[in-house]
PDB file of C-alpha atoms in Angstrom:
ATOM      1  CA  UNK N  17      33.161 -19.438   8.149  1.00 45.00           C
ATOM      2  CA  UNK N  18      31.841 -20.908  11.411  1.00 47.00           C
ATOM      3  CA  UNK N  19      28.792 -18.656  11.178  1.00 46.00           C
ATOM      4  CA  UNK N  20      28.029 -20.016   7.680  1.00 42.00           C
ATOM      5  CA  UNK N  21      28.354 -23.588   8.919  1.00 37.00           C
ATOM      6  CA  UNK N  22      26.061 -22.914  11.894  1.00 37.00           C
ATOM      7  CA  UNK N  23      23.522 -21.221   9.623  1.00 41.00           C
ATOM      8  CA  UNK N  24      23.637 -24.200   7.253  1.00 44.00           C
ATOM      9  CA  UNK N  25      23.052 -26.617  10.132  1.00 38.00           C
ATOM     10  CA  UNK N  26      20.158 -24.506  11.406  1.00 44.00           C
ATOM     11  CA  UNK N  27      18.516 -24.495   7.969  1.00 41.00           C
ATOM     12  CA  UNK N  28      18.908 -28.278   7.721  1.00 40.00           C
ATOM     13  CA  UNK N  29      17.409 -28.716  11.206  1.00 43.00           C
ATOM     14  CA  UNK N  30      14.463 -26.463  10.362  1.00 45.00           C
ATOM     15  CA  UNK N  31      13.943 -28.237   7.066  1.00 43.00           C
ATOM     16  CA  UNK N  32      13.923 -31.531   8.965  1.00 43.00           C
ATOM     17  CA  UNK N  33      11.277 -30.196  11.333  1.00 44.00           C
ATOM     18  CA  UNK N  34       9.214 -29.045   8.369  1.00 45.00           C
ATOM     19  CA  UNK N  35       9.611 -32.413   6.659  1.00 40.00           C
ATOM     20  CA  UNK N  36       8.490 -34.235   9.814  1.00 41.00           C
ATOM     21  CA  UNK N  37       5.274 -32.217   9.911  1.00 43.00           C
ATOM     22  CA  UNK N  38       4.887 -32.464   6.127  1.00 39.00           C
ATOM     23  CA  UNK N  39       5.049 -36.252   6.217  1.00 41.00           C
ATOM     24  CA  UNK N  40       2.093 -36.259   8.571  1.00 43.00           C
ATOM     25  CA  UNK N  41       0.039 -33.475   7.027  1.00 54.00           C
ATOM     26  CA  UNK N  42       0.915 -32.690   3.407  1.00 74.00           C
ATOM     27  CA  UNK N  43       2.434 -29.265   4.127  1.00 82.00           C
ATOM     28  CA  UNK N  44       5.780 -28.322   2.609  1.00 90.00           C
ATOM     29  CA  UNK N  45       7.888 -25.738   4.438  1.00 86.00           C
ATOM     30  CA  UNK N  46      10.934 -24.207   2.792  1.00 95.00           C
ATOM     31  CA  UNK N  47      13.079 -22.256   5.296  1.00 95.00           C
ATOM     32  CA  UNK N  48      14.466 -19.050   3.812  1.00 98.00           C
ATOM     33  CA  UNK N  49      16.169 -17.335   6.727  1.00 97.00           C
ATOM     34  CA  UNK N  50      16.785 -17.721  10.461  1.00 96.00           C
ATOM     35  CA  UNK N  51      17.844 -15.011  12.906  1.00 97.00           C
ATOM     36  CA  UNK N  52      18.759 -15.513  16.552  1.00 97.00           C
ATOM     37  CA  UNK N  53      16.608 -12.580  17.618  1.00 96.00           C
ATOM     38  CA  UNK N  54      15.110 -11.476  19.964  1.00 96.00           C
ATOM     39  CA  UNK N  55      17.051 -12.937  22.902  1.00 97.00           C
ATOM     40  CA  UNK N  56      15.898 -16.502  23.592  1.00 97.00           C
ATOM     41  CA  UNK N  57      13.979 -16.713  20.315  1.00 97.00           C
ATOM     42  CA  UNK N  58      14.606 -17.475  16.661  1.00 97.00           C
ATOM     43  CA  UNK N  59      12.884 -15.562  13.897  1.00 98.00           C
ATOM     44  CA  UNK N  60      12.334 -17.894  10.958  1.00 97.00           C
ATOM     45  CA  UNK N  61      11.072 -16.874   7.547  1.00 98.00           C
ATOM     46  CA  UNK N  62       9.708 -19.693   5.390  1.00 97.00           C
ATOM     47  CA  UNK N  63       7.438 -20.513   2.494  1.00 97.00           C
ATOM     48  CA  UNK N  64       4.632 -22.944   3.346  1.00 96.00           C
ATOM     49  CA  UNK N  65       2.704 -24.725   0.585  1.00 97.00           C
ATOM     50  CA  UNK N  66      -0.384 -26.911   0.786  1.00 97.00           C
ATOM     51  CA  UNK N  67      -1.730 -28.804  -2.254  1.00 96.00           C
ATOM     52  CA  UNK N  68      -5.307 -28.521  -3.537  1.00 96.00           C
ATOM     53  CA  UNK N  69      -7.707 -30.277  -1.180  1.00 95.00           C
ATOM     54  CA  UNK N  70      -4.956 -30.584   1.417  1.00 95.00           C
ATOM     55  CA  UNK N  71      -4.440 -29.173   4.862  1.00 95.00           C
ATOM     56  CA  UNK N  72      -1.492 -28.132   6.952  1.00 93.00           C
ATOM     57  CA  UNK N  73      -2.819 -30.359   9.721  1.00 93.00           C
ATOM     58  CA  UNK N  74      -3.593 -29.313  13.274  1.00 96.00           C
ATOM     59  CA  UNK N  75      -0.409 -28.021  14.829  1.00 95.00           C
ATOM     60  CA  UNK N  76       1.125 -25.403  17.107  1.00 97.00           C
ATOM     61  CA  UNK N  77       4.230 -23.214  17.121  1.00 96.00           C
ATOM     62  CA  UNK N  78       6.295 -22.330  20.210  1.00 97.00           C
ATOM     63  CA  UNK N  79       5.871 -18.651  19.366  1.00 97.00           C
ATOM     64  CA  UNK N  80       3.864 -16.279  17.209  1.00 98.00           C
ATOM     65  CA  UNK N  81       3.287 -16.698  13.477  1.00 98.00           C
ATOM     66  CA  UNK N  82       2.411 -14.007  10.998  1.00 98.00           C
ATOM     67  CA  UNK N  83       2.005 -14.606   7.317  1.00 98.00           C
ATOM     68  CA  UNK N  84       1.101 -13.292   3.908  1.00 98.00           C
ATOM     69  CA  UNK N  85      -0.773 -15.357   1.317  1.00 98.00           C
ATOM     70  CA  UNK N  86       1.240 -15.356  -1.909  1.00 98.00           C
ATOM     71  CA  UNK N  87      -0.988 -17.641  -3.985  1.00 98.00           C
ATOM     72  CA  UNK N  88      -4.407 -19.235  -3.674  1.00 98.00           C
ATOM     73  CA  UNK N  89      -6.867 -19.107  -0.815  1.00 98.00           C
ATOM     74  CA  UNK N  90      -7.009 -20.886   2.516  1.00 98.00           C
ATOM     75  CA  UNK N  91      -9.370 -21.440   5.371  1.00 98.00           C
ATOM     76  CA  UNK N  92      -7.583 -20.639   8.629  1.00 98.00           C
ATOM     77  CA  UNK N  93      -9.002 -22.502  11.600  1.00 98.00           C
ATOM     78  CA  UNK N  94      -7.777 -21.465  15.063  1.00 98.00           C
ATOM     79  CA  UNK N  95      -9.272 -23.365  18.007  1.00 98.00           C
ATOM     80  CA  UNK N  96     -11.862 -21.235  19.790  1.00 97.00           C
ATOM     81  CA  UNK N  97     -12.389 -18.860  16.855  1.00 98.00           C
ATOM     82  CA  UNK N  98     -14.589 -19.055  13.761  1.00 98.00           C
ATOM     83  CA  UNK N  99     -12.836 -20.169  10.534  1.00 98.00           C
ATOM     84  CA  UNK N 100     -11.568 -17.331   8.322  1.00 98.00           C
ATOM     85  CA  UNK N 101     -11.063 -17.330   4.530  1.00 98.00           C
ATOM     86  CA  UNK N 102      -7.799 -15.650   3.542  1.00 98.00           C
ATOM     87  CA  UNK N 103      -6.843 -15.063  -0.084  1.00 98.00           C
ATOM     88  CA  UNK N 104      -3.738 -13.968  -1.992  1.00 98.00           C
ATOM     89  CA  UNK N 105      -2.671 -10.491  -0.940  1.00 98.00           C
ATOM     90  CA  UNK N 106      -4.021 -10.813   2.601  1.00 98.00           C
ATOM     91  CA  UNK N 107      -2.179 -11.447   5.853  1.00 98.00           C
ATOM     92  CA  UNK N 108      -2.883 -13.248   9.115  1.00 98.00           C
ATOM     93  CA  UNK N 109      -1.551 -13.672  12.654  1.00 98.00           C
ATOM     94  CA  UNK N 110      -1.568 -16.711  14.935  1.00 98.00           C
ATOM     95  CA  UNK N 111      -0.774 -16.379  18.659  1.00 98.00           C
ATOM     96  CA  UNK N 112       1.878 -18.466  20.378  1.00 97.00           C
ATOM     97  CA  UNK N 113       0.734 -21.997  21.166  1.00 97.00           C
ATOM     98  CA  UNK N 114      -2.623 -21.684  19.377  1.00 98.00           C
ATOM     99  CA  UNK N 115      -3.785 -24.957  17.854  1.00 98.00           C
ATOM    100  CA  UNK N 116      -4.583 -24.220  14.228  1.00 98.00           C
ATOM    101  CA  UNK N 117      -4.955 -25.637  10.731  1.00 97.00           C
ATOM    102  CA  UNK N 118      -4.976 -24.166   7.241  1.00 97.00           C
ATOM    103  CA  UNK N 119      -7.021 -25.892   4.561  1.00 97.00           C
ATOM    104  CA  UNK N 120      -6.841 -25.485   0.802  1.00 97.00           C
ATOM    105  CA  UNK N 121      -9.910 -25.571  -1.399  1.00 95.00           C
ATOM    106  CA  UNK N 122      -9.794 -26.807  -4.980  1.00 95.00           C
ATOM    107  CA  UNK N 123      -6.478 -24.985  -5.590  1.00 96.00           C
ATOM    108  CA  UNK N 124      -3.178 -25.079  -3.694  1.00 97.00           C
ATOM    109  CA  UNK N 125      -2.020 -22.168  -1.587  1.00 98.00           C
ATOM    110  CA  UNK N 126       1.372 -20.705  -0.758  1.00 98.00           C
ATOM    111  CA  UNK N 127       2.174 -18.401   2.157  1.00 98.00           C
ATOM    112  CA  UNK N 128       5.207 -16.502   3.324  1.00 98.00           C
ATOM    113  CA  UNK N 129       5.351 -17.141   7.055  1.00 98.00           C
ATOM    114  CA  UNK N 130       7.395 -15.459   9.747  1.00 98.00           C
ATOM    115  CA  UNK N 131       7.714 -17.435  12.964  1.00 97.00           C
ATOM    116  CA  UNK N 132       9.154 -15.960  16.174  1.00 97.00           C
ATOM    117  CA  UNK N 133       9.722 -19.145  18.168  1.00 97.00           C
ATOM    118  CA  UNK N 134      11.508 -20.122  21.348  1.00 97.00           C
ATOM    119  CA  UNK N 135      15.132 -21.042  20.679  1.00 97.00           C
ATOM    120  CA  UNK N 136      15.802 -24.777  20.733  1.00 95.00           C
ATOM    121  CA  UNK N 137      12.172 -25.709  20.012  1.00 96.00           C
ATOM    122  CA  UNK N 138      10.968 -27.308  16.759  1.00 94.00           C
ATOM    123  CA  UNK N 139       9.275 -24.923  14.347  1.00 92.00           C
ATOM    124  CA  UNK N 140       5.965 -26.820  14.541  1.00 92.00           C
ATOM    125  CA  UNK N 141       4.460 -29.646  16.568  1.00 95.00           C
ATOM    126  CA  UNK N 142       1.449 -31.752  15.529  1.00 95.00           C
ATOM    127  CA  UNK N 143      -1.630 -31.231  17.719  1.00 96.00           C
ATOM    128  CA  UNK N 144      -4.419 -33.744  18.445  1.00 89.00           C
TER     129      UNK N 144
END
């Protein structure tokens, strides 16, 4: 019972972090699962959606992100690297702390993201 309550609180906290970023950038994150693994980290699985013409907004994660594009196409921009077009059926990786953005074209996109982030840190932080 306590484990269910703690999981529920963690999902609410992660949703709150996603909402905070979404209010600034137009991204919607829906947490699906959170594991306290590996030691000192949380592995979070979430759906991220960006509307047509929108962008996730420049941000970072306190850990690595890997993802799979479920719908649409996005332009992934990681500071210091050339932009990359990624379409449905393709995957991507973003290193820990990398400032990045994902932009939608004339259609929305949806990705399944897996974040391995430092425990106690917010899932995402806006970057300048």
